[in-house]
Amino acid sequence: TRLVDRLHYINGNDDRWWFDTRPNLRREMEERKKSIPDEAVYAHIIDELRTAIRPGPNFDGVHVGVPHQDVPDDESLRLIVVPPMIAYGKESVMCTKHCLEAVARRGDKPRVHQNRIVFLAADGDVLNRFKDAVRTALAWQSISDDTGRLNLDQHQMRQTDEGLARASKDLVQAMHDAYKWVLSPSQD
């Protein structure tokens, strides 16, 4: 198992192991995962959050990946999802600053309805696991897109489909685990 994780051209199925001219998909996924830039990860996180979080009976508007200047200042209750670059935790100075700025101002004007905004933030301890799950899902997706170039056999195609399905499931779970802090403005 250690060899399969380390070597690029060793493959295995059940109790059978062999060297092949086609790459080990696990190793290929790990190599692709390393090359995914943070910007692509953050963009995918924002897309996943937009898909998962919708306005409902509790919130009149949900704002994901939108600058706080674009959040309307009206009497509607609005949920602002804090960007994935900013996490909430014990040392959450940036998150607090981001939220206070959104509550205090809308662009260059003071916000009138400051108590009509609620924030959803990612836990700082879990956010890295979420970003890793996104990288894994993007890596499996890129392998799935390159099946013709990689010249995969049926076994490897099945491995790719299983890896992509598992990565997608893990991504959703990691998103639910990460985005768990609801922050609301208060006054001392």
mmCIF file of C-alpha atoms in Angstrom, residues 42-139:
data_model
loop_
_atom_site.group_PDB
_atom_site.id
_atom_site.type_symbol
_atom_site.label_atom_id
_atom_site.label_comp_id
_atom_site.label_asym_id
_atom_site.label_seq_id
_atom_site.Cartn_x
_atom_site.Cartn_y
_atom_site.Cartn_z
ATOM 1 C CA TYR A 42 -11.407 29.603 -3.383
ATOM 2 C CA ALA A 43 -13.432 30.028 -6.586
ATOM 3 C CA HIS A 44 -14.688 26.437 -6.323
ATOM 4 C CA ILE A 45 -15.566 26.917 -2.643
ATOM 5 C CA ILE A 46 -17.614 29.993 -3.523
ATOM 6 C CA ASP A 47 -19.407 28.056 -6.281
ATOM 7 C CA GLU A 48 -20.160 25.186 -3.883
ATOM 8 C CA LEU A 49 -21.476 27.620 -1.260
ATOM 9 C CA ARG A 50 -23.690 29.377 -3.817
ATOM 10 C CA THR A 51 -25.171 26.016 -4.761
ATOM 11 C CA ALA A 52 -25.660 24.853 -1.168
ATOM 12 C CA ILE A 53 -26.954 28.025 0.508
ATOM 13 C CA ARG A 54 -30.155 29.494 -0.860
ATOM 14 C CA PRO A 55 -32.518 32.183 0.428
ATOM 15 C CA GLY A 56 -35.322 30.641 2.383
ATOM 16 C CA PRO A 57 -37.893 31.479 5.010
ATOM 17 C CA ASN A 58 -35.204 32.757 7.406
ATOM 18 C CA PHE A 59 -33.242 35.047 5.086
ATOM 19 C CA ASP A 60 -34.479 37.335 2.348
ATOM 20 C CA GLY A 61 -31.068 37.412 0.726
ATOM 21 C CA VAL A 62 -27.960 35.244 0.791
ATOM 22 C CA HIS A 63 -24.724 36.853 -0.369
ATOM 23 C CA VAL A 64 -21.811 34.548 -1.220
ATOM 24 C CA GLY A 65 -18.644 35.927 -2.737
ATOM 25 C CA VAL A 66 -20.085 39.422 -2.930
ATOM 26 C CA PRO A 67 -18.291 42.481 -1.547
ATOM 27 C CA HIS A 68 -20.182 43.863 1.431
ATOM 28 C CA GLN A 69 -20.618 47.140 -0.468
ATOM 29 C CA ASP A 70 -23.006 45.290 -2.794
ATOM 30 C CA VAL A 71 -25.223 44.018 0.028
ATOM 31 C CA PRO A 72 -28.347 46.223 0.085
ATOM 32 C CA ASP A 73 -29.064 48.326 3.172
ATOM 33 C CA ASP A 74 -32.775 47.664 3.669
ATOM 34 C CA GLU A 75 -35.042 46.053 6.242
ATOM 35 C CA SER A 76 -34.635 42.559 4.805
ATOM 36 C CA LEU A 77 -32.718 40.024 6.858
ATOM 37 C CA ARG A 78 -29.567 39.096 4.941
ATOM 38 C CA LEU A 79 -26.961 36.374 5.329
ATOM 39 C CA ILE A 80 -23.425 37.256 4.267
ATOM 40 C CA VAL A 81 -21.118 34.278 3.836
ATOM 41 C CA VAL A 82 -17.616 35.286 4.894
ATOM 42 C CA PRO A 83 -15.122 34.535 2.090
ATOM 43 C CA PRO A 84 -13.092 31.330 2.480
ATOM 44 C CA MET A 85 -9.862 33.342 2.748
ATOM 45 C CA ILE A 86 -11.056 34.595 6.146
ATOM 46 C CA ALA A 87 -11.722 32.044 8.882
ATOM 47 C CA TYR A 88 -13.288 32.414 12.300
ATOM 48 C CA GLY A 89 -11.551 31.023 15.355
ATOM 49 C CA LYS A 90 -9.684 31.874 18.509
ATOM 50 C CA GLU A 91 -7.441 34.387 16.752
ATOM 51 C CA SER A 92 -10.052 35.694 14.310
ATOM 52 C CA VAL A 93 -8.983 39.325 14.056
ATOM 53 C CA MET A 94 -9.447 39.396 10.260
ATOM 54 C CA CYS A 95 -12.900 37.839 10.452
ATOM 55 C CA THR A 96 -14.019 40.264 13.148
ATOM 56 C CA LYS A 97 -12.640 43.202 11.188
ATOM 57 C CA HIS A 98 -14.357 41.996 7.997
ATOM 58 C CA CYS A 99 -17.728 41.604 9.735
ATOM 59 C CA LEU A 100 -17.512 44.916 11.606
ATOM 60 C CA GLU A 101 -16.659 46.727 8.388
ATOM 61 C CA ALA A 102 -19.666 45.163 6.629
ATOM 62 C CA VAL A 103 -21.966 46.116 9.510
ATOM 63 C CA ALA A 104 -20.700 49.690 9.801
ATOM 64 C CA ARG A 105 -20.556 50.724 6.170
ATOM 65 C CA ARG A 106 -22.041 50.091 2.766
ATOM 66 C CA GLY A 107 -19.388 51.420 0.463
ATOM 67 C CA ASP A 108 -18.554 54.956 1.584
ATOM 68 C CA LYS A 109 -21.854 55.496 3.451
ATOM 69 C CA PRO A 110 -22.784 54.315 6.955
ATOM 70 C CA ARG A 111 -25.142 51.343 7.049
ATOM 71 C CA VAL A 112 -28.530 52.234 8.554
ATOM 72 C CA HIS A 113 -29.960 48.732 9.099
ATOM 73 C CA GLN A 114 -26.966 47.246 10.886
ATOM 74 C CA ASN A 115 -28.996 44.686 12.811
ATOM 75 C CA ARG A 116 -30.394 43.087 9.631
ATOM 76 C CA ILE A 117 -27.139 41.340 8.712
ATOM 77 C CA VAL A 118 -26.008 37.906 9.883
ATOM 78 C CA PHE A 119 -22.719 36.261 8.914
ATOM 79 C CA LEU A 120 -21.793 32.642 8.231
ATOM 80 C CA ALA A 121 -18.083 31.940 8.712
ATOM 81 C CA ALA A 122 -15.819 28.941 8.345
ATOM 82 C CA ASP A 123 -14.115 27.454 11.370
ATOM 83 C CA GLY A 124 -10.393 28.129 11.207
ATOM 84 C CA ASP A 125 -9.499 24.646 12.434
ATOM 85 C CA VAL A 126 -11.607 22.872 9.789
ATOM 86 C CA LEU A 127 -11.127 25.195 6.804
ATOM 87 C CA ASN A 128 -7.849 23.561 5.732
ATOM 88 C CA ARG A 129 -9.571 20.160 5.580
ATOM 89 C CA PHE A 130 -12.279 21.716 3.415
ATOM 90 C CA LYS A 131 -9.683 23.231 1.074
ATOM 91 C CA ASP A 132 -7.934 19.846 0.861
ATOM 92 C CA ALA A 133 -11.256 18.165 -0.009
ATOM 93 C CA VAL A 134 -11.806 20.737 -2.768
ATOM 94 C CA ARG A 135 -8.304 20.128 -4.146
ATOM 95 C CA THR A 136 -8.936 16.359 -4.144
ATOM 96 C CA ALA A 137 -12.259 16.756 -5.965
ATOM 97 C CA LEU A 138 -10.710 19.095 -8.550
ATOM 98 C CA ALA A 139 -7.819 16.673 -9.090
#
